[in-house]
CSV table of C-alpha atoms and ligand atoms in Angstrom, one decimal:
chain,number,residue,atom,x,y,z
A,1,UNK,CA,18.2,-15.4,9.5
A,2,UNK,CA,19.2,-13.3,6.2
A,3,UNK,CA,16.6,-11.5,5.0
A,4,UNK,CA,16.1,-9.9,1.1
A,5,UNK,CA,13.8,-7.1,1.0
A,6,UNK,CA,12.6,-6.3,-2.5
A,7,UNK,CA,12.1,-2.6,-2.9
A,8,UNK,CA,13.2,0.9,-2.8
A,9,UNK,CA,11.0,3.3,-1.1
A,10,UNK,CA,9.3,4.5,2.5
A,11,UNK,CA,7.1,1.6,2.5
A,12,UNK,CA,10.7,-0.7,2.1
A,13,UNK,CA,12.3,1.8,4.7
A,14,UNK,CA,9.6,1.2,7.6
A,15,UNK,CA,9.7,-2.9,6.9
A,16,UNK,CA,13.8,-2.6,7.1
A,17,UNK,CA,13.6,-0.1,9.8
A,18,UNK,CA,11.0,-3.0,12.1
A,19,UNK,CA,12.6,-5.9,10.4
A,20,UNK,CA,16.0,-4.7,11.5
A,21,UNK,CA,15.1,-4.6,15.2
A,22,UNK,CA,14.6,-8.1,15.3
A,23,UNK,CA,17.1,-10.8,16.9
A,24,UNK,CA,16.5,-13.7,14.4
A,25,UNK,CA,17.8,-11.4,11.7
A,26,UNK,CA,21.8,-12.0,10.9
A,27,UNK,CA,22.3,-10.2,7.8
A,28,UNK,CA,19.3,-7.9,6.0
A,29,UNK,CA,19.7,-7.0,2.3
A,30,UNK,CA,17.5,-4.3,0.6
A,31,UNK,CA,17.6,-4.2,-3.0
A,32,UNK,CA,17.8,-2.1,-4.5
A,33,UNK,CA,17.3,0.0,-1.4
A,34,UNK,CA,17.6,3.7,-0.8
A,35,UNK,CA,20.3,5.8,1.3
A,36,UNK,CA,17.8,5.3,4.3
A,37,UNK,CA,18.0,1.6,4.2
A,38,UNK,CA,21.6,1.2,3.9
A,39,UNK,CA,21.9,2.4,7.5
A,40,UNK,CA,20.3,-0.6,8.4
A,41,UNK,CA,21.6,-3.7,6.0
A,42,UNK,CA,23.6,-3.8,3.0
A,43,UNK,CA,22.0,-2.3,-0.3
A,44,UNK,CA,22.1,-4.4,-3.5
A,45,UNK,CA,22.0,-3.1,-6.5
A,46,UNK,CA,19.1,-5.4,-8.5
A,47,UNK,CA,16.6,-4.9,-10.7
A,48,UNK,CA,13.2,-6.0,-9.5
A,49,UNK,CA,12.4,-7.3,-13.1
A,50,UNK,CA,15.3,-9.2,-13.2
A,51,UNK,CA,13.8,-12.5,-11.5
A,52,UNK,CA,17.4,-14.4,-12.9
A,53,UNK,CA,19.5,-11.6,-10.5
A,54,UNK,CA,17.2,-12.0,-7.7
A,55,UNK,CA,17.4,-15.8,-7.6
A,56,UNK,CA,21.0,-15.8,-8.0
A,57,UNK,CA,21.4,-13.6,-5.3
A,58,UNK,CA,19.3,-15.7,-3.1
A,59,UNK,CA,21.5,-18.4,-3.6
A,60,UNK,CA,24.2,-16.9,-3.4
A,61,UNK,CA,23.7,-15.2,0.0
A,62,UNK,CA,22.0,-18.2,2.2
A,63,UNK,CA,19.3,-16.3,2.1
A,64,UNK,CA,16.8,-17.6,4.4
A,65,UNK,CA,13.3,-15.2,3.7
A,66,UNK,CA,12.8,-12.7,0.6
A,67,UNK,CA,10.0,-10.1,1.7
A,68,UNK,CA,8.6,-8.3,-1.4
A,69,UNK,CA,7.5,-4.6,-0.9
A,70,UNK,CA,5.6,-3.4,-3.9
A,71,UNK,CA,2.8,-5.0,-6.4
A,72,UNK,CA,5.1,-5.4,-10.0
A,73,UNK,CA,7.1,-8.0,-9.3
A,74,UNK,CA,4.3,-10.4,-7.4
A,75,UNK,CA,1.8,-9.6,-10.4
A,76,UNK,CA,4.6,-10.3,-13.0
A,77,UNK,CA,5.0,-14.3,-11.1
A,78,UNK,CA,8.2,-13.4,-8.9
A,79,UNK,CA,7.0,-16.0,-6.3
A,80,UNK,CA,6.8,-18.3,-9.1
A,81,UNK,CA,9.7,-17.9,-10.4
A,82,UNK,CA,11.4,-18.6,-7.8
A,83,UNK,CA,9.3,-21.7,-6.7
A,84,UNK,CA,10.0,-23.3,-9.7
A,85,UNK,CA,13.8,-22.5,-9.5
A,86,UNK,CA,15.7,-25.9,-7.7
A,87,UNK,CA,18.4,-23.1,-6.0
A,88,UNK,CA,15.2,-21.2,-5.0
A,89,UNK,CA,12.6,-23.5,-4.3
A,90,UNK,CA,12.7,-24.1,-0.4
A,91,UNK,CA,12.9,-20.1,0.1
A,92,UNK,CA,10.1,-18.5,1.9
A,93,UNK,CA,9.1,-16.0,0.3
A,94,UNK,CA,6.5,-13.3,1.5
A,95,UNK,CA,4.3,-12.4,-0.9
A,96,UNK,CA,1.5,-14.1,-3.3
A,97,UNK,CA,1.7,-16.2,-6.5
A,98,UNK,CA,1.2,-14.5,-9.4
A,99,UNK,CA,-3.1,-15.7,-9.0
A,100,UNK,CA,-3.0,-14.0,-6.0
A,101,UNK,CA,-2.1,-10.7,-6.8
A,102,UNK,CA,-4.5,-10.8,-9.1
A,103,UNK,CA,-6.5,-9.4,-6.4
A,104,UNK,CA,-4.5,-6.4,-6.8
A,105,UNK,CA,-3.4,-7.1,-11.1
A,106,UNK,CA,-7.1,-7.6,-11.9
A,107,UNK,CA,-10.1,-5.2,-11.0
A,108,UNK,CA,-12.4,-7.5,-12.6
A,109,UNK,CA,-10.7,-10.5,-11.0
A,110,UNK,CA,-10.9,-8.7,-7.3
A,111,UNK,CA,-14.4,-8.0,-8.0
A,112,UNK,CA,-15.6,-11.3,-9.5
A,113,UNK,CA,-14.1,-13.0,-6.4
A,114,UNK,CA,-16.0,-10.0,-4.2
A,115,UNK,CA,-19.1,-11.1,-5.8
A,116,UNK,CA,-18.5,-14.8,-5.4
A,117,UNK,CA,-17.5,-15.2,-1.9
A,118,UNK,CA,-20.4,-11.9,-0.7
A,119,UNK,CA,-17.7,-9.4,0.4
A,120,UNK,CA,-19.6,-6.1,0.6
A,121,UNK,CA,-18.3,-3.8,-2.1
A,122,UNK,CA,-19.5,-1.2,-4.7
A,123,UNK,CA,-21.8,-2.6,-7.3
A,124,UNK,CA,-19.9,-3.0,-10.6
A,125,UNK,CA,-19.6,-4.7,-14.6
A,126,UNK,CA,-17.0,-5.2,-16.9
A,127,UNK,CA,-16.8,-4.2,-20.1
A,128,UNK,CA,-14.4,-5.0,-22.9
A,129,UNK,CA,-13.8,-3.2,-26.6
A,130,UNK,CA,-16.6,-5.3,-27.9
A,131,UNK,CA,-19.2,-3.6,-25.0
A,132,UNK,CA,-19.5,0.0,-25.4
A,133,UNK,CA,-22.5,0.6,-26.1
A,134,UNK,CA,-23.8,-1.9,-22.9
A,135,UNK,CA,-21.4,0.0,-20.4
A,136,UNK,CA,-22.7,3.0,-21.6
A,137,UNK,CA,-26.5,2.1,-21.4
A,138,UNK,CA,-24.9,0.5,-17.5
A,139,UNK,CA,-23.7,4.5,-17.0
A,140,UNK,CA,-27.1,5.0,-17.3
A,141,UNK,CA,-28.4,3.2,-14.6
A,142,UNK,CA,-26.0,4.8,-11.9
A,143,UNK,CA,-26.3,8.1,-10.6
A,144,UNK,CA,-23.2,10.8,-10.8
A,145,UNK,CA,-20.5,10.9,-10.0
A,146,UNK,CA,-18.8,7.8,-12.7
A,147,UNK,CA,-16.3,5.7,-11.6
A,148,UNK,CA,-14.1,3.9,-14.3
A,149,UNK,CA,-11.7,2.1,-13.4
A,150,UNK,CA,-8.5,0.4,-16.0
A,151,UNK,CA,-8.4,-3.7,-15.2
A,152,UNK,CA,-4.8,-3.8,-15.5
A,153,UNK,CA,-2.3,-1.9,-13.2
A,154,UNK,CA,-1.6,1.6,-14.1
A,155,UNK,CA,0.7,2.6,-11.3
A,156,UNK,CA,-1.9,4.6,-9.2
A,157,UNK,CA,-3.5,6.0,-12.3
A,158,UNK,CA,-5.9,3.8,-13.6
A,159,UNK,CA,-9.1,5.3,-11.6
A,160,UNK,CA,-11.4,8.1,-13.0
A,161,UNK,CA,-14.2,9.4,-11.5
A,162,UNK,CA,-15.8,12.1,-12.8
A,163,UNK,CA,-18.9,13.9,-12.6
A,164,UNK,CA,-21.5,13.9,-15.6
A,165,UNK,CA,-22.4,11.2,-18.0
A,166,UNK,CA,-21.2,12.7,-21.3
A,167,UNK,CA,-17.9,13.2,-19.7
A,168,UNK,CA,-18.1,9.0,-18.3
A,169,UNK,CA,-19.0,8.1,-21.6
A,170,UNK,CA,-15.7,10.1,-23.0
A,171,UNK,CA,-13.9,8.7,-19.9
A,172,UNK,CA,-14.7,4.8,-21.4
A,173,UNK,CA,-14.4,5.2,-25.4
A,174,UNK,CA,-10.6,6.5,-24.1
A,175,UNK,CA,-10.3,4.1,-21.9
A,176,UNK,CA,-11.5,1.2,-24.0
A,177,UNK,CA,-9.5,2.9,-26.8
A,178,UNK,CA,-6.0,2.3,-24.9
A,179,UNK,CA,-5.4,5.2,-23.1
A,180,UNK,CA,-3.8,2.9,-20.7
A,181,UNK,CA,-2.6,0.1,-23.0
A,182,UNK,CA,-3.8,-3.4,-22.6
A,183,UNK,CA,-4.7,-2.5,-18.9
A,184,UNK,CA,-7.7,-0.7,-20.1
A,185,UNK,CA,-8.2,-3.6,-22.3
A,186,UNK,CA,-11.2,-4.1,-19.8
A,187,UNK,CA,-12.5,-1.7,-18.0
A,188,UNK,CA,-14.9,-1.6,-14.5
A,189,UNK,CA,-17.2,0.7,-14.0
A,190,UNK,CA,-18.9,0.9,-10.8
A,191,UNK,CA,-20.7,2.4,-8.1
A,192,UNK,CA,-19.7,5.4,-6.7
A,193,UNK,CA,-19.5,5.0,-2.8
A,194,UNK,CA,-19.7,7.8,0.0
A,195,UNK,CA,-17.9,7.8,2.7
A,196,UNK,CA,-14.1,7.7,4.4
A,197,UNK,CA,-11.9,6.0,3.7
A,198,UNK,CA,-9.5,3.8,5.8
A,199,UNK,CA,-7.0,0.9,5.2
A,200,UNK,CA,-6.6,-2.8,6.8
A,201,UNK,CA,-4.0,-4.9,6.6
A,202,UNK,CA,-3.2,-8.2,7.5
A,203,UNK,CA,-1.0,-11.2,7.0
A,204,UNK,CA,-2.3,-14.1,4.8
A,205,UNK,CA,-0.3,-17.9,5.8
A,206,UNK,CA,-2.1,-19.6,3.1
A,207,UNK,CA,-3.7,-22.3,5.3
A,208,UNK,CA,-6.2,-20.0,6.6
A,209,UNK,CA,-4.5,-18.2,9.2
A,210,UNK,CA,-4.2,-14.5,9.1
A,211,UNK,CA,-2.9,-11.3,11.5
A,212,UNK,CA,-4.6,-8.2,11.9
A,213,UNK,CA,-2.0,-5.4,11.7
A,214,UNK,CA,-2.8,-2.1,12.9
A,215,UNK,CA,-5.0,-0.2,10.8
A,216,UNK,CA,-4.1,3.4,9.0
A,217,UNK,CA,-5.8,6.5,7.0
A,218,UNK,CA,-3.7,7.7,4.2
A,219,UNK,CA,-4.0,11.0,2.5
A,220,UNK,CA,-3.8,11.3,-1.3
A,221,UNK,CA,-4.5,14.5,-3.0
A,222,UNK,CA,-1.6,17.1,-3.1
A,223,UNK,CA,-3.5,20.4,-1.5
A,224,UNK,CA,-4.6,20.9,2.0
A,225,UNK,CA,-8.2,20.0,2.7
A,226,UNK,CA,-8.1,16.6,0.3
A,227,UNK,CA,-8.0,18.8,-2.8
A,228,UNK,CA,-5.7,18.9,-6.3
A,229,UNK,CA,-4.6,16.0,-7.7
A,230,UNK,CA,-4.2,12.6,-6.4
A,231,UNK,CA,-0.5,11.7,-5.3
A,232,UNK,CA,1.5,8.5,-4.3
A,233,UNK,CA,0.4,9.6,-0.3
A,234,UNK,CA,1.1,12.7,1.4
A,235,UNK,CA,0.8,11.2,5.0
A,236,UNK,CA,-1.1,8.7,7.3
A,237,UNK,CA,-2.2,8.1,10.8
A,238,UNK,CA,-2.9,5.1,12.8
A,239,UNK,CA,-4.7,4.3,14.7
A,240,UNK,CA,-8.2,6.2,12.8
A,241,UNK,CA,-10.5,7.1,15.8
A,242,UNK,CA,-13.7,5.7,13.6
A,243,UNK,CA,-12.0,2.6,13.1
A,244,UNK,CA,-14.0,1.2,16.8
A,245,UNK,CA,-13.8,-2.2,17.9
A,246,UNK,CA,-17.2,-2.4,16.6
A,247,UNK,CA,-16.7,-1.5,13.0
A,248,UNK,CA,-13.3,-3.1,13.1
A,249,UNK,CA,-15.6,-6.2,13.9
A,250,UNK,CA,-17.3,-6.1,11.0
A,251,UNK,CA,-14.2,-5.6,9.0
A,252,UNK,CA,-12.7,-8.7,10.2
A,253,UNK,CA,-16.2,-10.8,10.1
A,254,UNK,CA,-17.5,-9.3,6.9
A,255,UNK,CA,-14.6,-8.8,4.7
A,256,UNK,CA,-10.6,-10.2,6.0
A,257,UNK,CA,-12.4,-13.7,7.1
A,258,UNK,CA,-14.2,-14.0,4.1
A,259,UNK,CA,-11.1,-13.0,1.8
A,260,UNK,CA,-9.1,-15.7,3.8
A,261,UNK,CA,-11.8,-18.1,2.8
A,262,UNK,CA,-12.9,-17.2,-0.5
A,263,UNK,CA,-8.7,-17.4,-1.5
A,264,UNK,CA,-8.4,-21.2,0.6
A,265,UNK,CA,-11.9,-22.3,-1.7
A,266,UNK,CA,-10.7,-20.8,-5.0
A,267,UNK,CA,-7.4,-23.0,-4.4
A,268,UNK,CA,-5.2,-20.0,-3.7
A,269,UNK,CA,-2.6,-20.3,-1.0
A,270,UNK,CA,-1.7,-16.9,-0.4
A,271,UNK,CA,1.4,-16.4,1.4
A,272,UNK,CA,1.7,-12.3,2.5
A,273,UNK,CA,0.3,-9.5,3.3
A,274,UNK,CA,-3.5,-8.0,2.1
A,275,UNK,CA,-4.4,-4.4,2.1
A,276,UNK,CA,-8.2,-3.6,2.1
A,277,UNK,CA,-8.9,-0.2,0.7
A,278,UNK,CA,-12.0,0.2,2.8
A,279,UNK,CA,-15.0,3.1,2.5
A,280,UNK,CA,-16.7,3.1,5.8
A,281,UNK,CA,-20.3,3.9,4.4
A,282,UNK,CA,-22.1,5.1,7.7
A,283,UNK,CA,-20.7,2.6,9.8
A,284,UNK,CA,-21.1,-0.2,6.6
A,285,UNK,CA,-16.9,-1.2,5.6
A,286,UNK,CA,-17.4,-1.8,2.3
A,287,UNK,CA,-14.1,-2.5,-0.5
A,288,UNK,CA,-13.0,-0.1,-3.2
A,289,UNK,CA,-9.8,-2.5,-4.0
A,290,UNK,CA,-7.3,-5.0,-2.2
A,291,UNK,CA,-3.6,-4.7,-3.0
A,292,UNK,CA,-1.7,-7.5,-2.3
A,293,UNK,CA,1.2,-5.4,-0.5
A,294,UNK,CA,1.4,-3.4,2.4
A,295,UNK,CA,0.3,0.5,1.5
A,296,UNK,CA,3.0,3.6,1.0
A,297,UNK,CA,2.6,5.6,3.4
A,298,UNK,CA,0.2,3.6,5.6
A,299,UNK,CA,3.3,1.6,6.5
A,300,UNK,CA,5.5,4.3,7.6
A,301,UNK,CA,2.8,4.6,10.6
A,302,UNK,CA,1.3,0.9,11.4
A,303,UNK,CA,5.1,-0.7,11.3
A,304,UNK,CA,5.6,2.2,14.6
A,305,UNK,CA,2.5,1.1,16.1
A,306,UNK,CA,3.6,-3.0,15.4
A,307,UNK,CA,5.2,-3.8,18.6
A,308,UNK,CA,5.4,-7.5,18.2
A,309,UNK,CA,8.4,-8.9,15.9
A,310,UNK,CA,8.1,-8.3,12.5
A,311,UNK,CA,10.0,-11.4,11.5
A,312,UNK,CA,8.1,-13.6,14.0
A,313,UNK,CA,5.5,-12.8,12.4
A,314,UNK,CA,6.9,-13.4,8.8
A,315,UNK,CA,8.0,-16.3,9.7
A,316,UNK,CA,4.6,-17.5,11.0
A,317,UNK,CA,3.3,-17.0,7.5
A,318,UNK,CA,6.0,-18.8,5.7
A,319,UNK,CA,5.2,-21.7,7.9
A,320,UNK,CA,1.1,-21.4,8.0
A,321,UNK,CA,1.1,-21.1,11.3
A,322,UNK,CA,-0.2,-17.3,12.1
A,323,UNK,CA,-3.3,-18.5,13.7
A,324,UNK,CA,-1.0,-19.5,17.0
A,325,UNK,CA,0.3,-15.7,17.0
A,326,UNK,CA,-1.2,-12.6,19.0
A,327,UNK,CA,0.1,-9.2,17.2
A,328,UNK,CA,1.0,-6.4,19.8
A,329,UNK,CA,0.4,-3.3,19.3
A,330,UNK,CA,1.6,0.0,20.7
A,331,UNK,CA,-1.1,2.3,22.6
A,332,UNK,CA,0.4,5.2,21.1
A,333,UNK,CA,-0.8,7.0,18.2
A,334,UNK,CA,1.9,7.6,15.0
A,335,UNK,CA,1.2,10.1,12.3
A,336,UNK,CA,3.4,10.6,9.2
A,337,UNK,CA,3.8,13.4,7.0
A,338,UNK,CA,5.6,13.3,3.6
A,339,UNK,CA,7.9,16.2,2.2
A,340,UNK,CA,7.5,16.0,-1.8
A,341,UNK,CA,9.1,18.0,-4.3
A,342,UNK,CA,7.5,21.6,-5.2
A,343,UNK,CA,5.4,20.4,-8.7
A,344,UNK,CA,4.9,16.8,-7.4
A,345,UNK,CA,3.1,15.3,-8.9
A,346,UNK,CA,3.7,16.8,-12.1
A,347,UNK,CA,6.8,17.7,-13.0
A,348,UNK,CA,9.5,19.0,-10.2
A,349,UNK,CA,13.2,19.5,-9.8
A,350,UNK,CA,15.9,16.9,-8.4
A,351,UNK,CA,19.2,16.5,-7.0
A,352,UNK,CA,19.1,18.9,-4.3
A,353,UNK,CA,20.9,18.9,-1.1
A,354,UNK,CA,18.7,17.8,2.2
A,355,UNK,CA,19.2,19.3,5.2
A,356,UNK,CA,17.6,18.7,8.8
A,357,UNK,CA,17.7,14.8,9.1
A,358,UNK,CA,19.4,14.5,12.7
A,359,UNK,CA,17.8,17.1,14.0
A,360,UNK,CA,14.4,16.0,12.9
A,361,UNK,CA,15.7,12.3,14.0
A,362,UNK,CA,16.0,13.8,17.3
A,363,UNK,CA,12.2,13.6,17.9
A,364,UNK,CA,10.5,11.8,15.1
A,365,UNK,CA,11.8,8.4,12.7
A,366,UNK,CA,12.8,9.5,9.3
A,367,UNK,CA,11.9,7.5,6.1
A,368,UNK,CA,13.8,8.2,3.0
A,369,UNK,CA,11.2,7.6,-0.1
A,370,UNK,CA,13.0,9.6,-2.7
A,371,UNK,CA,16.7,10.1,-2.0
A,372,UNK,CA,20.2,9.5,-3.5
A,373,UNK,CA,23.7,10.0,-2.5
A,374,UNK,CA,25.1,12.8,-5.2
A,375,UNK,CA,29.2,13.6,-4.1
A,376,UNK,CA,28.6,12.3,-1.0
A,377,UNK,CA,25.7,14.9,-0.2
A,378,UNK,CA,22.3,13.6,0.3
A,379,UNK,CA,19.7,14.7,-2.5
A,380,UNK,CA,16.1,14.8,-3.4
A,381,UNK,CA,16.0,12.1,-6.2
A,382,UNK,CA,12.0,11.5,-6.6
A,383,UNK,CA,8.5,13.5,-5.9
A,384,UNK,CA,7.9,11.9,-2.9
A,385,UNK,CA,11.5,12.4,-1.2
A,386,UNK,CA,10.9,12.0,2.8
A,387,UNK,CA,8.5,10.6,5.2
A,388,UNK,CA,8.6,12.1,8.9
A,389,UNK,CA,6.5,9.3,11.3
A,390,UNK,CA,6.4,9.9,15.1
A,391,UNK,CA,4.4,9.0,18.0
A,392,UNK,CA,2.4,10.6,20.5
A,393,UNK,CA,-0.1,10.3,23.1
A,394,UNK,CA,-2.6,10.8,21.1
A,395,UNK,CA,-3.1,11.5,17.2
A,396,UNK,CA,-2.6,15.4,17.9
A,397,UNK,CA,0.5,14.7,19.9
A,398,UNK,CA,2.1,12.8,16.9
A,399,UNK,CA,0.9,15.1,14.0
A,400,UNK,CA,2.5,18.1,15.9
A,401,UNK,CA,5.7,16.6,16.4
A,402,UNK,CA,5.8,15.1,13.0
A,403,UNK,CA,4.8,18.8,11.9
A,404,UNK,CA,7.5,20.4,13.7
A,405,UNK,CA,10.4,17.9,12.3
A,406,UNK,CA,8.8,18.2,8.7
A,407,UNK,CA,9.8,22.4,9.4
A,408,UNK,CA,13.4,21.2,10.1
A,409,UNK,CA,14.0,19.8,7.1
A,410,UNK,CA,14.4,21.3,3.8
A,411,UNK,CA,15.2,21.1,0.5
A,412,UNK,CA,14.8,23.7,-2.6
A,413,UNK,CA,10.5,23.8,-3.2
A,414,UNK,CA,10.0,21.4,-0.3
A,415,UNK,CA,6.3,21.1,0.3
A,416,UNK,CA,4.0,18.8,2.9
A,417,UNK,CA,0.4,19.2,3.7
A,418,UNK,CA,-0.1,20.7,7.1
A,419,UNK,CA,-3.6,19.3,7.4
A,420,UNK,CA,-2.9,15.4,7.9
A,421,UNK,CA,-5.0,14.1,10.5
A,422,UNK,CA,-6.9,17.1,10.6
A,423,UNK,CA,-10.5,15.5,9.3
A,424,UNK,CA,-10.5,12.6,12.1
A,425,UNK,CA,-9.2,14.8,15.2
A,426,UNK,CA,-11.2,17.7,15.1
B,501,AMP,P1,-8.3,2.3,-6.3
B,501,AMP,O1,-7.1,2.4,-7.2
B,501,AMP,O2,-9.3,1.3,-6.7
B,501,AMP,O3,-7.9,2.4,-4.9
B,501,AMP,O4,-9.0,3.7,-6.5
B,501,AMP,C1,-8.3,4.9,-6.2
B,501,AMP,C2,-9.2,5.8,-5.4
B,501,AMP,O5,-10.4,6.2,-6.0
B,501,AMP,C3,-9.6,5.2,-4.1
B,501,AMP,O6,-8.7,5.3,-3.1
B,501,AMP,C4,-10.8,6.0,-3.8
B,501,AMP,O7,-10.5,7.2,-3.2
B,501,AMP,C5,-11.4,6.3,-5.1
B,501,AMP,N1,-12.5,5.3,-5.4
B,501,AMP,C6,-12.3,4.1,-6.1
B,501,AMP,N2,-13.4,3.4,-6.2
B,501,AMP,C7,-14.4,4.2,-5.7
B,501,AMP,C8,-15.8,4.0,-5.5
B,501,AMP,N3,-16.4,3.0,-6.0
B,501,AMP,N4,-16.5,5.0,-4.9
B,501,AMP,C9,-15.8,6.1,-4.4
B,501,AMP,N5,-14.5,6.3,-4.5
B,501,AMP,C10,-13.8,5.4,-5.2
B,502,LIG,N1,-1.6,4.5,0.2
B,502,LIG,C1,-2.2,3.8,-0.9
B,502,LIG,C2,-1.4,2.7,-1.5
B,502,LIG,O1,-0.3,2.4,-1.1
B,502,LIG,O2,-1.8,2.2,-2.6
C-alpha cells in the first residue's frame, strides 16, 4: 500500500515510525513531514490547507490510504473534500467528516451530544454575546474554581480556569468580547472537576466497531511538579497504573461504547481515531473534551506499546470491520520526555545545532517534533523540538532511560522536566 500521512510533528513521527514497520506498506509519504520522518518515507512539501495539493497528490501517487495527524484540516472538511472529489473519492481516508470533528471543533457540540447520549462529564451551559448576564448569574451557582472554555478551536488555548468569580466574570465579557475571535463566539462554562487526568484512545470504523489502543498520561504545564504554564506536552507514560481493568471497564462501558453509539444514532459514520480526555473523579472516568486525533505526546508512548500492525488496523477501519480485530499490546511500560526550547512556551530561540541523537538512539526512539535541516546541520526549529520515548520493565525502568538519553542531547537553553511519571510511580 502507499500511504500519505498528513502532518508535521512527534505525534506524525510515532504513526510513520509504527506505520513504517508494517509489510502492506510500499511507499509512505509524510507531508509535510519533519527531518525525523524522512528517514522513514519520502517528505512532501504540502500545505495542510491546501485540500486542491493534497488531492492532487493523492492521485497522483496511487495512493491507496491518507492518515490525518492533527485536528485543522478534519474540522476545516478535508475528508470531505476529498470524498466529493471523483480522483479522490474511493480513498480511505482515516479521519472524520467535518460533523465529526465537531466533537473536537465544537465544545458545545461535544457537550450537547455528552448530554444526549448520558456520557458522564462535567456539568455545563452555553452562552453566546446575547447571554451575559445568564452565564454570569450560572457562575454563580458553581463553586470556585471557573472554568470557561472558547467553543471554537484556539490551538490549545481556549480553556481558562481561574479562581474567583469577579475574575470568571472578567474571564467571559473577554471572552464573549472576542478575545479569541469567532471561537469565543460561544463560550462553555462548566463544572470544575477534581481529579487526574488520563487519555483513551481508540479507533472508530463508522459501523460501530471500535479498538481500544493503549491508554497514556500526558504532562502539560512547563515546571516540575505540574506548575507554570500549560504547554503543547512535556511527556507521557503508558500504561497509567490507576488506569485498572476495572476502571478501564467503565471507560469502555460508560463512555467509548456510548460515543460509538451516540455517533452511529446521530447519523455520523466516523471513520478514525477518538481521544477521550478523561478526569478519573475517585474511581468515576468522567470527559473534559474528545479530540478527534490521536494526542501529542500520548502517541510518542502508546504507538511503542501498540504491538499489533498499525496498518491492519487502519485498514480495518477504512473497511468497518474493526470489530473482527484483537489489538496487541506490549507488556512493557514506555515513558517519553520532551526537550523544548529554554522560554517555551513564550518566546525562545531557534536554529540551533542538536547534538546527541545516535547516542541517545542507542537506548531510547527519538521523535523529532521541532526540527529542520539548516546547511546540512540539524536544528531546533519550534518550542517543542524533540521527544525521547523508551521502554522498560516497568514505568521507572523507562523514565530512567528516557532521562538519561534526554541528558545526551543538547541544544543551546535545552530544557525537559525531570519529574514525568513521578506522580503515578511513587
Ligand atoms: P481541554 O482543552 O478541554 O482539554 O481543557 C484543557 C485542560 O483544562 C484539560 O486538559 C484539563 O486539565 C483542564 N480542564 C478542562 N475542563 C476541566 C474541568 N471541567 N475541570 C477541571 N479541569 C478541566
Ligand atoms: N496531549 C494533549 C493533546 O494532544 O491535546
Amino acid at each position: 500500500m502507499n500511504i500519505l500521512l498528513l502532518g508535521s510533528g512527534g505525534r506524525e513521527h510515532a504513526l510513520a515510525w509504527k506505520i513504517a514497520q508494517s509489510p502492506r506498506v510500499s511507499q509512505l509519504f509524510i507531508a509535510p513531514g519533519n527531518p525525523g520522518t524522512a528517514s522513514l518515507g519520502h517528505n512532501v512539501p504540502l500545505s495542510l490547507s491546501d485540500f486542491a495539493a493534497i488531492a492532487a497528490f493523492v492521485s497522483n501517487n496511487a495512493i491507496d490510504m491518507v492518515v490525518c495527524g492533527p485536528e485543522q484540516p478534519l474540522v476545516d472538511g478535508l475528508a470531505d473534500y476529498l470524498a466529493a472529489s471523483d480522483a479522490t473519492r474511493g480513498v480511505p481516508f482515516i479521519g472524520p467528516r467535518r460533523e465529526g470533528a465537531q466533537l473536537e471543533g465544537s465544545k458545545d457540540f461535544a457537550k450537547a451530544f455528552m448530554l444526549r447520549h448520558h456520557i458522564p462529564t462535567a456539568a455545563y451551559r452555553t452562552f453566546d454575546g446575547t447571554m451575559a448576564d445568564d452565564a454570569k448569574a450560572f457562575l454563580r451557582t458553581l463553586t470556585p474554581p471557573y472554568v470557561l472554555k472558547a467553543d471554537g478551536l484556539c490551538a490549545g488555548k481556549g480553556v481558562l480556569i481561574v479562581p474567583s468569580l469577579p475574575e470568571a466574570e472578567k474571564a467571559l465579557d473577554e471572552m464573549l468580547g472576542g478575545k479569541f475571535g469567532t471561537a469565543s463566539a460561544k463560550v462553555v462554562v462548566e463544572e470544575y472537576l477534581q481529579g487526574i487526568e488520563l487519555s483513551v484512545f481508540a479507533l472508530l470504523d463508522g459501523t460501530g466497531g471500535y479498538a481500544l489502543l493503549p491508554e497514556a498520561k500526558d504532562y502539560k504545564r512547563i515546571g516540575e511538579g505540574d506548575t507554570g504554564l500549560n504547554t503543547g506536552g512535556m511527556g507521557s507514560v503508558s500504561p497509567v497504573p490507576f488506569a485498572d481493568a476495572a476502571f478501564m471497564r467503565k471507560v469502555e462501558e460508560e463512555i467509548v461504547r456510548p460515543t460509538v453509539q451516540g455517533l452511529i444514532q446521530d447519523g455520523i459514520a466516523y471513520r478514525g481515531f477518538v481521544f477521550f480526555g478523561l478526569m478519573n473523579c475517585a474511581g468515576q472516568p468522567k470527559v473534559i473534551e474528545y479530540n478527534c486525533r490521536m494526542g501529542d505526546p500520548e502517541t510518542e508512548t502508546v504507538m511503542l506499546r501498540l504491538q499489533s500492525d498499525l496498518v491492519d488496523l487502519l485498514k480495518a477501519t477504512a473497511d468497518g470491520t474493526l470489530s473482527a480485530m484483537q489489538v496487541e499490546t506490549d507488556a512493557r511500560a514506555a515513558a517519553c520526555i520532551m526537550l523544548v526550547s529554554g522560554g517555551y512556551p513564550e518566546s525562545y530561540g531557534k536554529g540551533y545545532p542538536i547534538t546527541g541523537i545516535k547516542q541517545a538512539q542507542e537506548e531510547s526512539v527519538v521523535f523529532h517534533a521541532g526540527t529542520s535541516i539548516k546547511d546540512n546541520t540539524l536544528v531546533t526549529s519550534g518550542g517543542r523540538v524533540i521527544a525521547v520515548s523508551s521502554y522498560g520493565n516497568t514505568l521507572s525502568e523507562a523514565l530512567l532511560t528516557s532521562q538519561h538519553a534526554a541528558d545526551t542531547i543538547t541544544f543551546k537553553d535545552a530544557y525537559h522536566r525531570r519529574d514525568i511519571g513521578r506522580d503515578v510511580t511513587c
